[in-house]
Amino acid sequence: ITDLDGLQSLDTIEEALFISGNPTLENLDGLDGLSSVGTADDSSGVWDPMENQLEITYNGSLTSVAGLGNLTSVAGYLQITNNPLLSSLSGLGAQLAVGQNLHIIQSETLSDLDGLDIDSVEGNLWIVGNTNLPNCRAIAFKDQLVAGGFTGEMAICCNQADGCPDEFDINFTAVCTCP
């Protein structure tokens, strides 16, 4: 897949959206109309981790997620993993509420979380192995979520240590090991 044109009229996805393993996909333009992924109403009473999630993984040429600028809700997990050319998450979400975990893992060129418009995360927060992202920027993002009521477990590690003030206080409720 080289583009997502033709999906402009997509507003809601009831189950899950996996954008994964697309070596030539450069952006998520075409998903501009998408406002929600998954549904919080699970009548079965059994949580299925494959439902209600948005996964953006293993896209070798992806440089922008701004096509998801109107996204307001992911009922389950939001996972952004192994997108080596993704340097920013700017434009992702419009006061986005994440119903479960938020994982931002191993995107080597990711250098900041500025412009990531997430209001709440109901599960855990993992920001791990983004070797160009200073830990202090990840911690500042965590602090923003905590100020909004976030109480989940956190793993923020194996990101870039440089670029952070020496006195920066690191306090976590979860321990992680570097991949």
XYZ file of N, CA, C and O in Angstrom:
716
model
N 0.856 -1.180 0.000
C 0.000 0.000 0.000
C 0.892 1.229 0.000
O 1.776 1.351 0.850
N 0.613 2.145 -0.917
C 1.397 3.373 -0.979
C 0.632 4.576 -0.443
O 1.245 5.580 -0.097
N -0.706 4.503 -0.408
C -1.495 5.599 0.147
C -2.846 5.072 0.629
O -3.222 3.938 0.325
N -3.537 5.912 1.375
C -4.842 5.541 1.923
C -5.955 6.370 1.292
O -7.044 6.482 1.856
N -5.662 6.945 0.129
C -6.689 7.680 -0.600
C -7.869 6.749 -0.853
O -7.711 5.555 -1.036
N -9.035 7.292 -0.846
C -10.229 6.482 -1.037
C -10.910 6.147 0.279
O -12.015 5.620 0.290
N -10.248 6.462 1.390
C -10.846 6.191 2.703
C -11.353 7.478 3.366
O -11.719 7.467 4.534
N -11.398 8.570 2.615
C -11.774 9.872 3.166
C -13.143 9.881 3.826
O -13.371 10.623 4.774
N -14.073 9.074 3.362
C -15.424 9.091 3.927
C -15.559 8.215 5.173
O -16.603 8.207 5.815
N -14.509 7.536 5.550
C -14.531 6.684 6.731
C -14.565 7.558 7.986
O -13.690 8.381 8.216
N -15.607 7.373 8.813
C -15.787 8.169 10.019
C -15.544 7.349 11.284
O -14.901 7.808 12.211
N -16.067 6.136 11.317
C -15.998 5.285 12.505
C -15.611 3.874 12.099
O -16.114 3.347 11.106
N -14.749 3.256 12.889
C -14.428 1.839 12.715
C -14.885 1.152 13.992
O -14.439 1.514 15.087
N -15.790 0.198 13.875
C -16.384 -0.447 15.040
C -15.428 -1.390 15.762
O -15.549 -1.591 16.959
N -14.514 -2.003 15.083
C -13.634 -3.007 15.685
C -12.221 -2.451 15.861
O -11.952 -1.816 16.840
N -11.340 -2.729 14.919
C -9.938 -2.339 15.045
C -9.397 -1.896 13.695
O -9.925 -2.263 12.650
N -8.332 -1.112 13.749
C -7.634 -0.689 12.541
C -6.161 -1.001 12.714
O -5.528 -0.544 13.674
N -5.627 -1.813 11.810
C -4.214 -2.171 11.816
C -3.567 -1.587 10.571
O -3.951 -1.946 9.457
N -2.632 -0.696 10.755
C -1.842 -0.144 9.661
C -0.443 -0.676 9.916
O 0.315 -0.125 10.702
N -0.124 -1.783 9.276
C 1.080 -2.512 9.650
C 1.747 -3.160 8.442
O 1.067 -3.703 7.570
N 3.068 -3.093 8.426
C 3.833 -3.790 7.404
C 3.700 -3.221 6.017
O 3.674 -3.971 5.041
N 3.636 -1.902 5.936
C 3.519 -1.227 4.637
C 4.818 -0.468 4.360
O 4.966 0.684 4.784
N 5.755 -1.061 3.663
C 7.074 -0.451 3.508
C 7.106 0.829 2.683
O 8.063 1.596 2.788
N 6.072 1.110 1.886
C 6.093 2.314 1.049
C 5.070 3.368 1.483
O 4.996 4.422 0.870
N 4.300 3.119 2.527
C 3.312 4.087 3.017
C 4.032 5.222 3.742
O 4.723 5.002 4.728
N 3.869 6.464 3.240
C 4.571 7.612 3.801
C 3.738 8.429 4.772
O 4.282 9.122 5.629
N 2.413 8.406 4.624
C 1.559 9.199 5.506
C 0.195 8.533 5.643
O -0.086 7.546 4.966
N -0.620 9.090 6.512
C -1.948 8.530 6.753
C -3.048 9.414 6.176
O -4.199 9.332 6.594
N -2.664 10.258 5.229
C -3.655 11.066 4.529
C -4.675 10.123 3.911
O -4.333 9.062 3.402
N -5.900 10.514 3.965
C -6.990 9.649 3.507
C -7.822 9.193 4.690
O -8.960 8.775 4.523
N -7.256 9.290 5.890
C -8.007 8.962 7.107
C -8.476 10.228 7.822
O -8.854 10.186 8.985
N -8.469 11.347 7.100
C -8.818 12.647 7.678
C -10.210 12.687 8.298
O -10.447 13.445 9.234
N -11.123 11.876 7.823
C -12.488 11.872 8.346
C -12.697 10.951 9.532
O -13.755 10.971 10.170
N -11.703 10.149 9.874
C -11.856 9.167 10.942
C -11.889 9.845 12.312
O -10.973 10.572 12.683
N -12.959 9.581 13.078
C -13.081 10.183 14.409
C -12.999 9.162 15.532
O -12.635 9.518 16.651
N -13.327 7.876 15.266
C -13.260 6.902 16.356
C -12.937 5.502 15.845
O -13.305 5.125 14.739
N -12.221 4.762 16.715
C -11.878 3.368 16.448
C -12.327 2.560 17.650
O -11.970 2.869 18.784
N -13.120 1.533 17.383
C -13.600 0.666 18.447
C -14.818 1.228 19.146
O -15.245 2.348 18.909
N -15.370 0.405 20.014
C -16.532 0.813 20.781
C -16.359 0.361 22.224
O -15.863 -0.730 22.485
N -16.735 1.205 23.135
C -16.619 0.866 24.560
C -17.708 -0.103 24.982
O -17.636 -0.712 26.030
N -18.727 -0.264 24.155
C -19.842 -1.158 24.477
C -19.503 -2.571 24.033
O -19.607 -2.915 22.865
N -19.094 -3.400 24.973
C -18.767 -4.795 24.684
C -19.806 -5.677 25.353
O -19.703 -6.002 26.529
N -20.832 -6.037 24.612
C -21.949 -6.790 25.185
C -21.568 -8.212 25.585
O -22.257 -8.828 26.383
N -20.453 -8.735 25.069
C -20.060 -10.105 25.410
C -19.487 -10.197 26.818
O -19.467 -11.266 27.413
N -18.992 -9.077 27.337
C -18.399 -9.089 28.656
C -16.991 -9.639 28.688
O -16.361 -9.713 29.735
N -16.466 -10.050 27.534
C -15.119 -10.598 27.446
C -14.266 -9.638 26.630
O -14.607 -9.305 25.497
N -13.159 -9.169 27.217
C -12.285 -8.238 26.508
C -11.448 -9.002 25.505
O -10.749 -9.948 25.842
N -11.503 -8.614 24.265
C -10.685 -9.196 23.207
C -9.627 -8.174 22.825
O -9.955 -7.103 22.317
N -8.345 -8.479 23.077
C -7.299 -7.489 22.805
C -7.153 -7.149 21.326
O -6.498 -6.168 20.998
N -7.724 -7.928 20.452
C -7.645 -7.628 19.024
C -8.741 -6.668 18.580
O -8.744 -6.198 17.459
N -9.679 -6.376 19.449
C -10.756 -5.447 19.123
C -10.453 -4.074 19.706
O -9.671 -3.938 20.638
N -11.092 -3.098 19.177
C -11.084 -1.753 19.735
C -9.711 -1.102 19.777
O -9.446 -0.278 20.641
N -8.837 -1.455 18.864
C -7.507 -0.863 18.915
C -7.093 -0.257 17.589
O -7.608 -0.615 16.538
N -6.138 0.656 17.697
C -5.495 1.245 16.528
C -4.017 0.925 16.653
O -3.371 1.266 17.641
N -3.514 0.233 15.657
C -2.120 -0.180 15.659
C -1.436 0.364 14.414
O -1.877 0.098 13.299
N -0.378 1.129 14.610
C 0.419 1.696 13.525
C 1.830 1.150 13.718
O 2.588 1.666 14.543
N 2.156 0.079 13.007
C 3.406 -0.633 13.267
C 4.108 -1.067 11.984
O 3.466 -1.382 10.986
N 5.422 -1.082 12.046
C 6.270 -1.640 10.986
C 5.989 -1.039 9.612
O 5.880 -1.747 8.619
N 5.894 0.281 9.572
C 5.712 0.994 8.310
C 7.015 1.733 8.020
O 7.259 2.814 8.558
N 7.851 1.141 7.189
C 9.225 1.590 6.979
C 9.402 2.973 6.412
O 10.450 3.582 6.606
N 8.403 3.514 5.718
C 8.534 4.838 5.111
C 7.617 5.883 5.731
O 7.582 7.023 5.282
N 6.874 5.508 6.756
C 5.905 6.426 7.363
C 6.624 7.605 8.014
O 7.479 7.424 8.884
N 6.261 8.826 7.589
C 6.870 10.040 8.146
C 5.846 10.938 8.844
O 6.232 11.863 9.547
N 4.553 10.687 8.655
C 3.532 11.560 9.235
C 2.277 10.773 9.619
O 1.830 9.904 8.867
N 1.726 11.146 10.784
C 0.441 10.579 11.215
C -0.638 11.660 11.242
O -1.718 11.458 11.789
N -0.338 12.807 10.650
C -1.256 13.946 10.672
C -2.607 13.633 10.034
O -3.587 14.320 10.315
N -2.689 12.607 9.217
C -3.973 12.215 8.634
C -4.985 11.771 9.670
O -6.174 11.664 9.377
N -4.540 11.541 10.896
C -5.445 11.157 11.988
C -5.769 12.347 12.891
O -6.087 12.189 14.060
N -5.717 13.532 12.335
C -5.933 14.758 13.101
C -7.326 14.939 13.652
O -7.525 15.727 14.577
N -8.320 14.233 13.141
C -9.683 14.358 13.635
C -10.086 13.217 14.555
O -11.242 13.137 14.979
N -9.152 12.341 14.870
C -9.433 11.197 15.734
C -9.674 11.669 17.169
O -8.833 12.353 17.752
N -10.816 11.316 17.747
C -11.149 11.727 19.114
C -11.228 10.554 20.081
O -11.188 10.755 21.293
N -11.329 9.313 19.564
C -11.514 8.182 20.467
C -10.927 6.894 19.898
O -11.187 6.537 18.750
N -10.129 6.211 20.732
C -9.715 4.839 20.475
C -10.170 4.073 21.714
O -9.673 4.300 22.818
N -11.148 3.192 21.560
C -11.764 2.535 22.713
C -10.800 1.597 23.429
O -10.927 1.379 24.626
N -9.837 1.060 22.716
C -8.889 0.122 23.317
C -7.487 0.669 23.302
O -7.225 1.776 23.739
N -6.581 -0.108 22.741
C -5.158 0.225 22.704
C -4.829 1.139 21.531
O -5.391 0.993 20.456
N -3.865 2.018 21.743
C -3.239 2.772 20.661
C -1.765 2.423 20.712
O -1.083 2.688 21.707
N -1.298 1.771 19.653
C 0.096 1.330 19.608
C 0.779 1.902 18.377
O 0.309 1.712 17.264
N 1.894 2.590 18.614
C 2.713 3.150 17.541
C 4.107 2.568 17.746
O 4.806 2.949 18.682
N 4.473 1.624 16.892
C 5.686 0.843 17.121
C 6.450 0.598 15.834
O 5.859 0.281 14.803
N 7.766 0.719 15.905
C 8.668 0.348 14.819
C 8.338 1.020 13.496
O 8.164 0.363 12.474
N 8.255 2.339 13.549
C 8.114 3.162 12.346
C 9.379 4.009 12.259
O 9.440 5.110 12.811
N 10.428 3.507 11.614
C 11.766 4.090 11.721
C 11.926 5.512 11.199
O 12.849 6.207 11.624
N 11.061 5.986 10.311
C 11.202 7.344 9.772
C 10.227 8.337 10.391
O 10.203 9.501 10.016
N 9.430 7.902 11.351
C 8.440 8.769 11.994
C 9.130 9.625 13.050
O 9.472 9.147 14.129
N 9.354 10.902 12.737
C 10.109 11.780 13.644
C 9.216 12.585 14.570
O 9.692 13.157 15.549
N 7.922 12.632 14.280
C 7.002 13.421 15.096
C 5.619 12.772 15.087
O 5.235 12.129 14.105
N 4.878 12.983 16.158
C 3.483 12.514 16.213
C 2.530 13.696 16.097
O 1.349 13.580 16.397
N 3.059 14.814 15.646
C 2.269 16.024 15.480
C 1.057 15.761 14.603
O 1.156 15.132 13.553
N -0.071 16.247 15.060
C -1.295 16.103 14.290
C -2.086 14.853 14.607
O -3.168 14.659 14.065
N -1.589 14.009 15.499
C -2.336 12.800 15.861
C -3.346 13.138 16.938
O -2.985 13.515 18.049
N -4.613 13.034 16.598
C -5.675 13.213 17.575
C -6.170 14.628 17.715
O -5.476 15.587 17.440
N -7.432 14.696 18.126
C -8.094 15.951 18.429
C -8.693 15.770 19.825
O -9.809 15.296 19.968
N -7.898 16.062 20.843
C -8.276 15.803 22.230
C -8.663 14.332 22.383
O -9.718 13.984 22.872
N -7.773 13.487 21.936
C -7.979 12.046 21.842
C -8.089 11.387 23.209
O -7.284 11.632 24.100
N -9.083 10.515 23.360
C -9.249 9.689 24.552
C -8.879 8.256 24.173
O -9.445 7.697 23.229
N -7.924 7.667 24.919
C -7.495 6.292 24.682
C -8.069 5.442 25.815
O -7.766 5.675 26.993
N -8.898 4.453 25.469
C -9.621 3.663 26.462
C -8.799 2.624 27.175
O -9.203 2.127 28.221
N -7.647 2.264 26.644
C -6.767 1.293 27.293
C -5.347 1.853 27.277
O -5.149 2.968 27.680
N -4.400 1.077 26.793
C -2.981 1.446 26.845
C -2.549 2.287 25.658
O -3.059 2.116 24.545
N -1.563 3.143 25.912
C -0.878 3.892 24.867
C 0.567 3.434 24.856
O 1.264 3.553 25.860
N 1.002 2.874 23.727
C 2.378 2.401 23.573
C 3.036 3.133 22.420
O 2.529 3.097 21.294
N 4.156 3.779 22.699
C 4.973 4.438 21.683
C 6.354 3.809 21.826
O 7.089 4.126 22.767
N 6.679 2.893 20.906
C 7.839 2.032 21.102
C 8.691 1.940 19.838
O 8.170 1.735 18.741
N 9.974 2.074 19.995
C 10.996 1.822 18.984
C 10.753 2.496 17.637
O 10.802 1.856 16.600
N 10.508 3.784 17.676
C 10.513 4.576 16.448
C 11.764 5.440 16.531
O 11.777 6.480 17.202
N 12.824 4.981 15.885
C 14.178 5.502 16.085
C 14.345 6.991 15.843
O 15.181 7.622 16.477
N 13.597 7.588 14.923
C 13.793 9.007 14.630
C 12.809 9.907 15.371
O 12.904 11.127 15.262
N 11.896 9.335 16.124
C 10.943 10.141 16.892
C 11.724 11.020 17.867
O 12.465 10.520 18.710
N 11.567 12.346 17.746
C 12.376 13.258 18.557
C 11.564 14.102 19.518
O 12.136 14.757 20.389
N 10.264 14.143 19.367
C 9.446 14.894 20.321
C 8.015 14.367 20.305
O 7.636 13.589 19.437
N 7.262 14.792 21.283
C 5.846 14.417 21.366
C 4.972 15.660 21.248
O 3.787 15.615 21.542
N 5.584 16.768 20.825
C 4.844 18.008 20.613
C 3.774 17.785 19.556
O 3.996 17.099 18.563
N 2.615 18.354 19.778
C 1.538 18.236 18.806
C 0.713 16.978 18.952
O -0.270 16.800 18.251
N 1.089 16.093 19.861
C 0.315 14.891 20.139
C -0.820 15.309 21.062
O -0.599 15.659 22.219
N -2.051 15.315 20.562
C -3.193 15.863 21.288
C -3.998 14.736 21.938
O -5.029 14.324 21.433
N -3.488 14.232 23.073
C -4.168 13.162 23.804
C -4.610 13.711 25.147
O -3.798 14.193 25.933
N -5.911 13.635 25.409
C -6.465 14.127 26.669
C -6.403 13.094 27.781
O -6.197 13.443 28.934
N -6.627 11.811 27.437
C -6.676 10.809 28.497
C -6.233 9.441 27.997
O -6.414 9.102 26.841
N -5.645 8.687 28.930
C -5.261 7.297 28.710
C -5.779 6.533 29.925
O -5.409 6.845 31.056
N -6.645 5.551 29.700
C -7.265 4.835 30.813
C -6.458 3.622 31.268
O -6.718 3.089 32.338
N -5.513 3.193 30.482
C -4.694 2.034 30.835
C -3.297 2.459 31.219
O -3.108 3.367 32.022
N -2.310 1.825 30.608
C -0.905 2.086 30.904
C -0.257 2.908 29.803
O -0.737 2.937 28.680
N 0.846 3.539 30.152
C 1.613 4.358 29.222
C 3.005 3.779 29.104
O 3.710 3.644 30.102
N 3.390 3.411 27.880
C 4.739 2.930 27.607
C 5.350 3.810 26.535
O 4.823 3.902 25.432
N 6.455 4.445 26.847
C 7.246 5.190 25.871
C 8.652 4.621 26.005
O 9.385 4.986 26.927
N 8.995 3.707 25.109
C 10.177 2.866 25.295
C 10.962 2.722 23.988
O 10.376 2.468 22.931
N 12.282 2.858 24.076
C 13.163 2.512 22.971
C 13.130 3.437 21.779
O 13.479 3.039 20.676
N 12.722 4.678 21.994
C 12.738 5.683 20.926
C 14.052 6.445 21.077
O 14.130 7.426 21.822
N 15.083 5.976 20.411
C 16.457 6.382 20.698
C 16.789 7.838 20.379
O 17.842 8.319 20.773
N 15.904 8.553 19.707
C 16.128 9.968 19.419
C 15.217 10.870 20.257
O 15.250 12.083 20.130
N 14.388 10.278 21.109
C 13.452 11.026 21.954
C 14.048 11.196 23.353
O 14.239 10.208 24.067
N 14.346 12.432 23.760
C 14.859 12.616 25.119
C 13.829 12.157 26.158
O 12.644 12.463 26.044
N 14.304 11.418 27.146
C 13.413 10.940 28.212
C 12.626 12.078 28.847
O 11.461 11.912 29.194
N 13.255 13.257 28.991
C 12.554 14.359 29.642
C 11.326 14.809 28.837
O 10.333 15.238 29.414
N 11.368 14.668 27.522
C 10.175 15.011 26.721
C 9.067 13.988 26.932
O 7.892 14.327 26.976
N 9.459 12.731 27.067
C 8.474 11.681 27.359
C 7.869 11.902 28.743
O 6.665 11.746 28.941
N 8.707 12.300 29.688
C 8.235 12.543 31.049
C 7.323 13.771 31.086
O 6.307 13.780 31.788
N 7.639 14.789 30.317
C 6.777 15.973 30.249
C 5.400 15.595 29.700
O 4.374 16.088 30.183
N 5.362 14.706 28.706
C 4.087 14.239 28.171
C 3.325 13.468 29.243
O 2.130 13.654 29.437
N 4.042 12.594 29.979
C 3.426 11.842 31.080
C 2.852 12.798 32.110
O 1.735 12.625 32.591
N 3.604 13.832 32.457
C 3.142 14.814 33.448
C 1.861 15.504 32.989
O 0.968 15.776 33.796
N 1.764 15.773 31.708
C 0.550 16.373 31.141
C -0.638 15.435 31.343
O -1.725 15.873 31.724
N -0.432 14.132 31.107
C -1.507 13.162 31.311
C -1.879 13.045 32.788
O -3.060 12.969 33.136
N -0.874 13.029 33.668
C -1.130 12.930 35.109
C -1.943 14.139 35.581
O -2.875 13.999 36.381
N -1.620 15.319 35.075
C -2.370 16.528 35.438
C -3.836 16.406 35.032
O -4.720 16.980 35.672
N -4.104 15.609 33.998
C -5.474 15.391 33.543
C -6.155 14.210 34.213
O -7.273 13.859 33.866
N -5.461 13.545 35.165
C -6.087 12.459 35.906
C -5.542 11.073 35.638
O -6.050 10.088 36.180
N -4.506 10.944 34.820
C -3.929 9.635 34.526
C -3.384 8.994 35.799
O -2.655 9.626 36.557
N -3.722 7.702 36.013
C -3.244 6.989 37.201
C -2.671 5.615 36.862
O -2.346 4.848 37.765
N -2.536 5.301 35.592
C -2.050 3.981 35.187
C -0.566 3.796 35.422
O 0.148 4.718 35.818
N -0.106 2.591 35.169
C 1.322 2.301 35.270
C 2.052 2.890 34.081
O 1.470 3.086 33.020
N 3.355 3.146 34.283
C 4.156 3.769 33.241
C 5.459 3.030 33.048
O 6.014 2.491 33.999
N 5.927 3.026 31.821
C 7.271 2.572 31.495
C 7.837 3.592 30.518
O 7.364 3.688 29.385
N 8.765 4.381 30.992
C 9.429 5.378 30.149
C 10.919 5.122 30.305
O 11.497 5.447 31.337
N 11.502 4.488 29.301
C 12.919 4.163 29.409
C 13.496 3.833 28.042
O 12.764 3.678 27.064
N 14.812 3.744 28.022
C 15.553 3.365 26.814
C 15.342 4.343 25.678
O 15.491 4.010 24.511
N 14.950 5.558 26.033
C 14.902 6.641 25.069
C 16.233 7.368 25.201
O 17.115 6.936 25.927
N 16.392 8.479 24.545
C 17.647 9.231 24.602
C 17.779 9.927 25.954
O 16.865 10.610 26.408
N 18.900 9.736 26.603
C 19.136 10.378 27.902
C 19.618 11.814 27.729
O 19.356 12.662 28.573
N 20.320 12.107 26.658
C 20.847 13.447 26.432
C 19.713 14.433 26.187
O 18.640 14.069 25.742
N 19.991 15.684 26.455
C 19.007 16.724 26.209
C 18.092 16.969 27.388
O 17.174 17.768 27.307
N 18.319 16.286 28.509
C 17.515 16.467 29.706
C 18.348 17.164 30.768
O 19.528 16.847 30.931
N 17.756 18.079 31.518
C 18.492 18.704 32.621
C 18.911 17.652 33.644
O 18.179 16.698 33.896
N 20.084 17.830 34.245
C 20.601 16.874 35.226
C 19.666 16.687 36.402
O 19.565 15.602 36.956
N 18.966 17.740 36.775
C 18.118 17.663 37.957
C 16.739 17.062 37.663
O 15.884 16.991 38.531
N 16.507 16.643 36.438
C 15.197 16.129 36.064
C 14.855 14.912 36.904
O 15.584 13.932 36.942
N 13.742 14.968 37.600
C 13.318 13.892 38.500
C 12.555 12.834 37.717
O 11.557 13.128 37.076
N 13.043 11.602 37.769
C 12.377 10.493 37.088
C 11.712 9.623 38.141
O 12.370 9.106 39.025
N 10.400 9.494 38.053
C 9.644 8.725 39.037
C 8.598 7.888 38.295
O 7.706 8.429 37.668
N 8.718 6.573 38.369
C 7.840 5.678 37.623
C 7.198 4.656 38.544
O 7.727 4.342 39.600
N 6.083 4.100 38.078
C 5.441 3.019 38.812
C 5.697 1.680 38.131
O 5.192 0.666 38.569
N 6.430 1.663 37.061
C 6.764 0.411 36.371
C 8.224 0.458 35.943
O 8.766 1.507 35.651
N 8.852 -0.667 35.915
C 10.248 -0.793 35.507
C 10.274 -1.497 34.158
O 9.508 -2.418 33.923
N 11.149 -1.068 33.281
C 11.240 -1.743 31.994
C 12.688 -2.059 31.663
O 13.598 -1.466 32.226
N 12.862 -2.989 30.763
C 14.180 -3.308 30.266
C 14.257 -2.905 28.812
O 13.259 -2.951 28.085
N 15.429 -2.517 28.386
C 15.601 -2.047 27.011
C 15.530 -3.204 26.034
O 16.078 -4.267 26.283
N 14.813 -2.970 24.918
C 14.714 -4.025 23.891
C 16.058 -4.265 23.216
O 16.916 -3.471 23.214
